[in-house]
PDB file of C-alpha atoms in Angstrom:
ATOM      1  CA  MET O   1    -236.868 -42.990  -5.561  1.00 43.00           C
ATOM      2  CA  THR O   2    -234.054 -45.278  -6.845  1.00 44.00           C
ATOM      3  CA  ILE O   3    -230.720 -43.746  -8.226  1.00 41.00           C
ATOM      4  CA  VAL O   4    -229.358 -45.742 -11.109  1.00 42.00           C
ATOM      5  CA  ARG O   5    -225.645 -45.179 -11.319  1.00 45.00           C
ATOM      6  CA  ARG O   6    -223.996 -45.963 -14.890  1.00 47.00           C
ATOM      7  CA  ALA O   7    -220.335 -46.434 -15.630  1.00 47.00           C
ATOM      8  CA  LEU O   8    -219.398 -44.323 -18.626  1.00 43.00           C
ATOM      9  CA  PRO O   9    -218.234 -46.378 -21.728  1.00 49.00           C
ATOM     10  CA  PRO O  10    -214.639 -47.381 -22.003  1.00 46.00           C
ATOM     11  CA  LEU O  11    -213.821 -44.576 -24.716  1.00 37.00           C
ATOM     12  CA  VAL O  12    -215.732 -42.002 -23.323  1.00 38.00           C
ATOM     13  CA  ALA O  13    -214.109 -42.245 -19.866  1.00 41.00           C
ATOM     14  CA  LEU O  14    -210.408 -42.102 -21.696  1.00 34.00           C
ATOM     15  CA  ILE O  15    -211.498 -38.790 -23.706  1.00 33.00           C
ATOM     16  CA  ALA O  16    -212.835 -37.246 -20.129  1.00 39.00           C
ATOM     17  CA  CYS O  17    -209.471 -38.242 -18.960  1.00 41.00           C
ATOM     18  CA  ALA O  18    -207.799 -36.798 -21.716  1.00 36.00           C
ATOM     19  CA  VAL O  19    -209.527 -33.306 -21.235  1.00 38.00           C
ATOM     20  CA  THR O  20    -208.998 -33.137 -17.443  1.00 43.00           C
ATOM     21  CA  TYR O  21    -205.322 -33.925 -18.217  1.00 40.00           C
ATOM     22  CA  ALA O  22    -204.831 -31.369 -21.031  1.00 41.00           C
ATOM     23  CA  GLN O  23    -206.407 -28.531 -18.883  1.00 48.00           C
ATOM     24  CA  ALA O  24    -204.377 -29.323 -15.933  1.00 46.00           C
ATOM     25  CA  ALA O  25    -200.934 -29.640 -17.725  1.00 46.00           C
ATOM     26  CA  PRO O  26    -198.460 -26.960 -17.917  1.00 53.00           C
ATOM     27  CA  GLN O  27    -198.570 -25.256 -21.205  1.00 54.00           C
ATOM     28  CA  PRO O  28    -195.120 -25.037 -23.173  1.00 53.00           C
ATOM     29  CA  ALA O  29    -193.735 -21.625 -22.886  1.00 59.00           C
ATOM     30  CA  MET O  30    -193.691 -19.491 -25.886  1.00 64.00           C
ATOM     31  CA  PRO O  31    -190.106 -19.219 -27.585  1.00 78.00           C
ATOM     32  CA  PRO O  32    -188.292 -15.791 -27.261  1.00 84.00           C
ATOM     33  CA  THR O  33    -189.316 -13.462 -29.857  1.00 87.00           C
ATOM     34  CA  THR O  34    -187.181 -10.254 -31.571  1.00 90.00           C
ATOM     35  CA  ILE O  35    -188.747  -6.578 -31.291  1.00 90.00           C
ATOM     36  CA  GLU O  36    -186.958  -4.270 -33.370  1.00 93.00           C
ATOM     37  CA  SER O  37    -187.683  -0.348 -32.841  1.00 93.00           C
ATOM     38  CA  THR O  38    -186.218   2.860 -34.138  1.00 95.00           C
ATOM     39  CA  GLY O  39    -185.321   5.837 -31.686  1.00 96.00           C
ATOM     40  CA  LYS O  40    -184.605   9.550 -32.623  1.00 97.00           C
ATOM     41  CA  ALA O  41    -183.491  12.283 -30.480  1.00 97.00           C
ATOM     42  CA  THR O  42    -182.396  15.885 -30.786  1.00 96.00           C
ATOM     43  CA  LEU O  43    -180.093  17.605 -28.471  1.00 95.00           C
ATOM     44  CA  ASP O  44    -179.940  21.554 -28.607  1.00 95.00           C
ATOM     45  CA  MET O  45    -176.996  23.067 -27.350  1.00 94.00           C
ATOM     46  CA  THR O  46    -175.007  26.409 -27.463  1.00 94.00           C
ATOM     47  CA  PRO O  47    -172.245  26.362 -30.180  1.00 96.00           C
ATOM     48  CA  ASP O  48    -168.747  27.533 -29.062  1.00 96.00           C
ATOM     49  CA  PHE O  49    -166.919  28.196 -32.434  1.00 96.00           C
ATOM     50  CA  ALA O  50    -167.614  29.379 -36.069  1.00 96.00           C
ATOM     51  CA  ASP O  51    -165.497  27.719 -38.802  1.00 96.00           C
ATOM     52  CA  PHE O  52    -165.066  29.454 -42.057  1.00 97.00           C
ATOM     53  CA  THR O  53    -163.155  27.376 -44.921  1.00 97.00           C
ATOM     54  CA  PHE O  54    -160.934  28.922 -47.336  1.00 98.00           C
ATOM     55  CA  VAL O  55    -160.441  27.052 -50.621  1.00 97.00           C
ATOM     56  CA  HIS O  56    -158.037  27.835 -53.292  1.00 95.00           C
ATOM     57  CA  ASP O  57    -157.525  26.155 -56.763  1.00 94.00           C
ATOM     58  CA  PHE O  58    -154.324  26.465 -58.401  1.00 94.00           C
ATOM     59  CA  SER O  59    -152.842  25.322 -61.970  1.00 93.00           C
ATOM     60  CA  ALA O  60    -149.496  25.253 -63.324  1.00 94.00           C
ATOM     61  CA  ASP O  61    -147.333  23.667 -66.253  1.00 94.00           C
ATOM     62  CA  THR O  62    -146.730  20.212 -64.063  1.00 94.00           C
ATOM     63  CA  ALA O  63    -148.490  18.765 -61.094  1.00 93.00           C
ATOM     64  CA  GLU O  64    -145.405  19.286 -59.065  1.00 94.00           C
ATOM     65  CA  ALA O  65    -145.436  23.049 -59.812  1.00 94.00           C
ATOM     66  CA  ALA O  66    -149.325  23.149 -58.866  1.00 93.00           C
ATOM     67  CA  LEU O  67    -148.622  21.433 -55.571  1.00 93.00           C
ATOM     68  CA  LYS O  68    -145.815  23.873 -54.858  1.00 92.00           C
ATOM     69  CA  LEU O  69    -148.029  27.017 -55.474  1.00 92.00           C
ATOM     70  CA  ALA O  70    -150.889  25.692 -53.132  1.00 90.00           C
ATOM     71  CA  SER O  71    -148.581  24.766 -50.110  1.00 89.00           C
ATOM     72  CA  PRO O  72    -147.990  28.319 -48.773  1.00 90.00           C
ATOM     73  CA  LEU O  73    -151.918  29.303 -48.574  1.00 92.00           C
ATOM     74  CA  ALA O  74    -152.314  28.412 -45.013  1.00 92.00           C
ATOM     75  CA  ALA O  75    -149.162  30.715 -44.040  1.00 93.00           C
ATOM     76  CA  SER O  76    -150.261  33.489 -46.267  1.00 93.00           C
ATOM     77  CA  LEU O  77    -153.796  33.432 -44.560  1.00 95.00           C
ATOM     78  CA  GLU O  78    -152.574  33.530 -41.203  1.00 95.00           C
ATOM     79  CA  GLU O  79    -150.532  36.394 -41.976  1.00 96.00           C
ATOM     80  CA  GLU O  80    -153.189  38.331 -43.393  1.00 96.00           C
ATOM     81  CA  LEU O  81    -155.408  37.347 -40.429  1.00 96.00           C
ATOM     82  CA  LYS O  82    -153.100  39.153 -37.986  1.00 96.00           C
ATOM     83  CA  LYS O  83    -152.324  42.194 -40.265  1.00 96.00           C
ATOM     84  CA  ARG O  84    -156.247  42.895 -40.253  1.00 95.00           C
ATOM     85  CA  GLU O  85    -156.516  41.999 -36.315  1.00 95.00           C
ATOM     86  CA  LEU O  86    -159.376  39.506 -37.000  1.00 96.00           C
ATOM     87  CA  ALA O  87    -158.630  37.516 -33.591  1.00 93.00           C
ATOM     88  CA  TYR O  88    -159.216  33.563 -35.027  1.00 96.00           C
ATOM     89  CA  ARG O  89    -158.627  30.707 -32.694  1.00 95.00           C
ATOM     90  CA  ASP O  90    -156.546  28.572 -35.065  1.00 93.00           C
ATOM     91  CA  CYS O  91    -156.061  27.617 -38.579  1.00 94.00           C
ATOM     92  CA  THR O  92    -156.098  24.120 -39.948  1.00 95.00           C
ATOM     93  CA  ALA O  93    -154.693  23.260 -43.253  1.00 93.00           C
ATOM     94  CA  ILE O  94    -156.267  20.822 -45.594  1.00 92.00           C
ATOM     95  CA  GLY O  95    -153.943  19.650 -48.269  1.00 88.00           C
ATOM     96  CA  PRO O  96    -152.605  20.575 -50.837  1.00 91.00           C
ATOM     97  CA  VAL O  97    -154.182  17.663 -52.811  1.00 94.00           C
ATOM     98  CA  LEU O  98    -153.593  17.166 -56.674  1.00 94.00           C
ATOM     99  CA  LEU O  99    -157.102  17.716 -58.332  1.00 92.00           C
ATOM    100  CA  SER O 100    -155.745  16.736 -62.059  1.00 90.00           C
ATOM    101  CA  GLN O 101    -152.615  15.848 -63.712  1.00 91.00           C
ATOM    102  CA  ASP O 102    -153.988  16.906 -67.190  1.00 89.00           C
ATOM    103  CA  PRO O 103    -154.207  19.797 -66.995  1.00 93.00           C
ATOM    104  CA  PRO O 104    -152.093  20.002 -63.800  1.00 94.00           C
ATOM    105  CA  ALA O 105    -154.147  21.471 -61.024  1.00 95.00           C
ATOM    106  CA  ALA O 106    -153.902  21.356 -56.967  1.00 95.00           C
ATOM    107  CA  GLN O 107    -156.259  22.618 -54.313  1.00 95.00           C
ATOM    108  CA  SER O 108    -155.389  24.027 -50.943  1.00 94.00           C
ATOM    109  CA  SER O 109    -158.147  24.446 -48.091  1.00 95.00           C
ATOM    110  CA  VAL O 110    -157.637  26.075 -44.440  1.00 97.00           C
ATOM    111  CA  VAL O 111    -160.163  26.105 -42.007  1.00 97.00           C
ATOM    112  CA  VAL O 112    -160.571  29.010 -39.666  1.00 98.00           C
ATOM    113  CA  ARG O 113    -162.146  29.160 -36.506  1.00 97.00           C
ATOM    114  CA  PHE O 114    -163.339  31.869 -34.327  1.00 97.00           C
ATOM    115  CA  ALA O 115    -164.705  31.519 -30.841  1.00 97.00           C
ATOM    116  CA  LEU O 116    -168.347  32.624 -30.531  1.00 96.00           C
ATOM    117  CA  GLY O 117    -168.451  33.825 -26.691  1.00 93.00           C
ATOM    118  CA  THR O 118    -168.171  37.689 -27.405  1.00 92.00           C
ATOM    119  CA  PHE O 119    -170.807  37.318 -30.144  1.00 94.00           C
ATOM    120  CA  GLN O 120    -172.960  35.383 -28.055  1.00 93.00           C
ATOM    121  CA  THR O 121    -172.893  37.771 -24.775  1.00 92.00           C
ATOM    122  CA  SER O 122    -172.990  41.464 -26.944  1.00 91.00           C
ATOM    123  CA  ALA O 123    -176.146  43.138 -27.615  1.00 91.00           C
ATOM    124  CA  THR O 124    -174.969  43.611 -31.099  1.00 94.00           C
ATOM    125  CA  GLY O 125    -173.436  40.341 -31.427  1.00 93.00           C
ATOM    126  CA  GLN O 126    -175.566  39.135 -34.399  1.00 93.00           C
ATOM    127  CA  GLU O 127    -174.154  42.192 -36.232  1.00 95.00           C
ATOM    128  CA  GLU O 128    -170.842  42.261 -34.944  1.00 96.00           C
ATOM    129  CA  PHE O 129    -170.493  38.400 -36.432  1.00 96.00           C
ATOM    130  CA  GLY O 130    -172.170  39.605 -39.996  1.00 95.00           C
ATOM    131  CA  ALA O 131    -169.147  42.049 -39.911  1.00 97.00           C
ATOM    132  CA  LEU O 132    -166.788  39.568 -39.576  1.00 97.00           C
ATOM    133  CA  SER O 133    -168.068  37.289 -41.990  1.00 96.00           C
ATOM    134  CA  ASP O 134    -167.833  40.711 -44.590  1.00 97.00           C
ATOM    135  CA  LYS O 135    -164.342  41.189 -43.762  1.00 97.00           C
ATOM    136  CA  LEU O 136    -163.452  37.414 -44.276  1.00 97.00           C
ATOM    137  CA  LYS O 137    -165.116  37.346 -47.542  1.00 97.00           C
ATOM    138  CA  GLN O 138    -163.142  40.157 -48.440  1.00 97.00           C
ATOM    139  CA  LEU O 139    -160.212  38.586 -47.513  1.00 97.00           C
ATOM    140  CA  GLY O 140    -161.031  35.726 -49.337  1.00 96.00           C
ATOM    141  CA  LYS O 141    -161.409  37.687 -52.607  1.00 96.00           C
ATOM    142  CA  ASP O 142    -157.940  39.368 -51.951  1.00 96.00           C
ATOM    143  CA  LEU O 143    -156.416  35.801 -51.746  1.00 94.00           C
ATOM    144  CA  GLY O 144    -158.266  34.426 -54.901  1.00 94.00           C
ATOM    145  CA  CYS O 145    -160.080  32.131 -52.213  1.00 95.00           C
ATOM    146  CA  ALA O 146    -163.793  30.962 -51.750  1.00 96.00           C
ATOM    147  CA  VAL O 147    -164.893  31.260 -48.711  1.00 97.00           C
ATOM    148  CA  SER O 148    -167.819  28.730 -47.260  1.00 94.00           C
ATOM    149  CA  LYS O 149    -170.515  30.088 -44.845  1.00 93.00           C
ATOM    150  CA  PRO O 150    -169.752  29.464 -41.172  1.00 94.00           C
ATOM    151  CA  VAL O 151    -169.805  26.144 -39.861  1.00 93.00           C
ATOM    152  CA  PHE O 152    -170.827  26.212 -36.064  1.00 95.00           C
ATOM    153  CA  ALA O 153    -169.430  23.472 -33.772  1.00 94.00           C
ATOM    154  CA  VAL O 154    -169.246  22.435 -30.124  1.00 95.00           C
ATOM    155  CA  ALA O 155    -165.895  22.009 -28.218  1.00 94.00           C
ATOM    156  CA  ASP O 156    -166.575  18.781 -27.213  1.00 95.00           C
ATOM    157  CA  VAL O 157    -168.450  17.106 -30.116  1.00 95.00           C
ATOM    158  CA  LYS O 158    -167.799  13.215 -29.071  1.00 96.00           C
ATOM    159  CA  SER O 159    -169.633  13.844 -25.741  1.00 96.00           C
ATOM    160  CA  ALA O 160    -172.687  15.651 -27.264  1.00 96.00           C
ATOM    161  CA  GLU O 161    -173.027  12.945 -29.879  1.00 97.00           C
ATOM    162  CA  SER O 162    -172.962  10.300 -27.022  1.00 96.00           C
ATOM    163  CA  THR O 163    -175.749  12.072 -25.279  1.00 97.00           C
ATOM    164  CA  ALA O 164    -178.057  12.340 -27.980  1.00 97.00           C
ATOM    165  CA  LEU O 165    -177.370   8.658 -28.775  1.00 97.00           C
ATOM    166  CA  GLY O 166    -178.392   7.615 -25.265  1.00 96.00           C
ATOM    167  CA  SER O 167    -181.555   9.664 -25.607  1.00 96.00           C
ATOM    168  CA  ALA O 168    -182.309   8.060 -28.582  1.00 97.00           C
ATOM    169  CA  VAL O 169    -181.761   4.591 -27.477  1.00 96.00           C
ATOM    170  CA  GLU O 170    -184.108   5.287 -24.463  1.00 95.00           C
ATOM    171  CA  ASN O 171    -186.844   6.474 -27.133  1.00 95.00           C
ATOM    172  CA  ALA O 172    -186.330   3.292 -28.972  1.00 95.00           C
ATOM    173  CA  TYR O 173    -186.848   1.225 -25.536  1.00 93.00           C
ATOM    174  CA  ALA O 174    -190.150   2.941 -24.685  1.00 91.00           C
ATOM    175  CA  TRP O 175    -191.605   1.981 -28.347  1.00 91.00           C
ATOM    176  CA  GLY O 176    -190.164  -1.295 -27.659  1.00 91.00           C
ATOM    177  CA  GLU O 177    -191.813  -1.645 -24.628  1.00 91.00           C
ATOM    178  CA  GLY O 178    -195.043  -0.685 -26.047  1.00 91.00           C
ATOM    179  CA  VAL O 179    -194.579  -3.410 -28.564  1.00 90.00           C
ATOM    180  CA  ALA O 180    -193.713  -6.188 -25.891  1.00 89.00           C
ATOM    181  CA  ARG O 181    -197.128  -5.193 -24.093  1.00 90.00           C
ATOM    182  CA  VAL O 182    -199.395  -5.821 -26.889  1.00 90.00           C
ATOM    183  CA  LEU O 183    -197.644  -9.029 -27.504  1.00 87.00           C
ATOM    184  CA  ALA O 184    -198.051  -9.830 -23.408  1.00 89.00           C
ATOM    185  CA  ALA O 185    -194.222  -9.965 -23.213  1.00 89.00           C
ATOM    186  CA  VAL O 186    -191.472  -8.352 -21.526  1.00 89.00           C
ATOM    187  CA  ILE O 187    -188.132  -7.365 -22.743  1.00 90.00           C
ATOM    188  CA  THR O 188    -185.685  -9.315 -21.274  1.00 90.00           C
ATOM    189  CA  SER O 189    -181.959  -8.153 -23.035  1.00 90.00           C
ATOM    190  CA  VAL O 190    -180.700  -6.058 -25.926  1.00 92.00           C
ATOM    191  CA  GLU O 191    -179.642  -7.837 -28.941  1.00 93.00           C
ATOM    192  CA  ASN O 192    -178.233  -5.090 -30.811  1.00 93.00           C
ATOM    193  CA  VAL O 193    -177.763  -1.270 -31.183  1.00 95.00           C
ATOM    194  CA  ARG O 194    -177.292  -0.090 -34.589  1.00 96.00           C
ATOM    195  CA  VAL O 195    -176.492   3.713 -35.246  1.00 97.00           C
ATOM    196  CA  VAL O 196    -178.667   4.714 -37.982  1.00 97.00           C
ATOM    197  CA  GLU O 197    -177.152   8.381 -38.328  1.00 97.00           C
ATOM    198  CA  VAL O 198    -175.692  11.363 -36.283  1.00 97.00           C
ATOM    199  CA  LYS O 199    -176.482  14.698 -37.798  1.00 96.00           C
ATOM    200  CA  TRP O 200    -175.404  18.188 -36.829  1.00 94.00           C
ATOM    201  CA  GLY O 201    -178.266  20.836 -37.933  1.00 89.00           C
ATOM    202  CA  ASP O 202    -177.421  23.559 -40.126  1.00 78.00           C
ATOM    203  CA  THR O 203    -178.479  26.871 -38.752  1.00 77.00           C
ATOM    204  CA  ALA O 204    -177.338  30.380 -38.474  1.00 75.00           C
ATOM    205  CA  ASP O 205    -178.380  30.774 -34.952  1.00 85.00           C
ATOM    206  CA  LEU O 206    -175.388  32.136 -32.677  1.00 91.00           C
ATOM    207  CA  LYS O 207    -176.879  30.677 -29.821  1.00 91.00           C
ATOM    208  CA  ARG O 208    -178.355  27.270 -30.739  1.00 93.00           C
ATOM    209  CA  ILE O 209    -176.897  24.338 -32.634  1.00 94.00           C
ATOM    210  CA  SER O 210    -178.859  20.783 -32.502  1.00 95.00           C
ATOM    211  CA  CYS O 211    -177.601  17.185 -32.872  1.00 96.00           C
ATOM    212  CA  THR O 212    -180.039  14.772 -33.953  1.00 97.00           C
ATOM    213  CA  ALA O 213    -179.064  10.957 -33.458  1.00 97.00           C
ATOM    214  CA  THR O 214    -181.183   8.070 -34.820  1.00 98.00           C
ATOM    215  CA  VAL O 215    -180.768   4.346 -33.429  1.00 97.00           C
ATOM    216  CA  ASN O 216    -182.213   1.120 -34.339  1.00 96.00           C
ATOM    217  CA  VAL O 217    -182.580  -1.313 -31.561  1.00 96.00           C
ATOM    218  CA  LYS O 218    -183.322  -4.989 -31.422  1.00 95.00           C
ATOM    219  CA  TYR O 219    -184.441  -6.532 -28.228  1.00 93.00           C
ATOM    220  CA  THR O 220    -185.416 -10.113 -26.976  1.00 92.00           C
ATOM    221  CA  ALA O 221    -188.504 -10.275 -25.332  1.00 92.00           C
ATOM    222  CA  VAL O 222    -190.053 -13.323 -23.787  1.00 91.00           C
ATOM    223  CA  ALA O 223    -194.109 -13.823 -23.952  1.00 83.00           C
ATOM    224  CA  GLY O 224    -196.472 -14.614 -20.974  1.00 68.00           C
ATOM    225  CA  GLN O 225    -194.365 -12.686 -18.218  1.00 53.00           C
ATOM    226  CA  SER O 226    -196.203  -9.419 -18.757  1.00 45.00           C
TER     227      SER O 226
END
């Protein structure tokens, strides 16, 4: 048997070489892409304090007179707290501020803080705290003040918020990493972290307060490296 070898036409040979080169040549790297994700985390803690705010509005013939009437509220309130043997931690005066010039009116506020330790450890702590709230409400009436419901707080607010934010960032990364995996890419750097919200929960629980943090994170991811 005789085998006849035929040369490829020049054009066909050129196309074949081009295809072979294209298969062997390295593919250009995909440009970096941005992945954006949102993370949220809630941190539960035991509150250290309860804050009650006393607010009093004063009116007079002049703005100056109204402000003078409002000024002594903090001193008067502290005096009454001591007389009634209400063991507060501290008082913080806010104002006085001018509410209106016509008619002249001013407002003074005082935040009274109480430690919660004894209420949290006592078997009847909830009832004792309720009794304290009743006494403060009556004190407010006697002084002509509106009294807010208690707002619970922790001693180290900055540290608590920082911890909640850190957990939110971790949760955002987990989601961003999942997106990168779908794109056959890996996250190489963090472009930006934006705090969306830090919110303290409004609760009446003497033994629990929550801080919820939400963040938005942008990452740089490079495809083809997963």
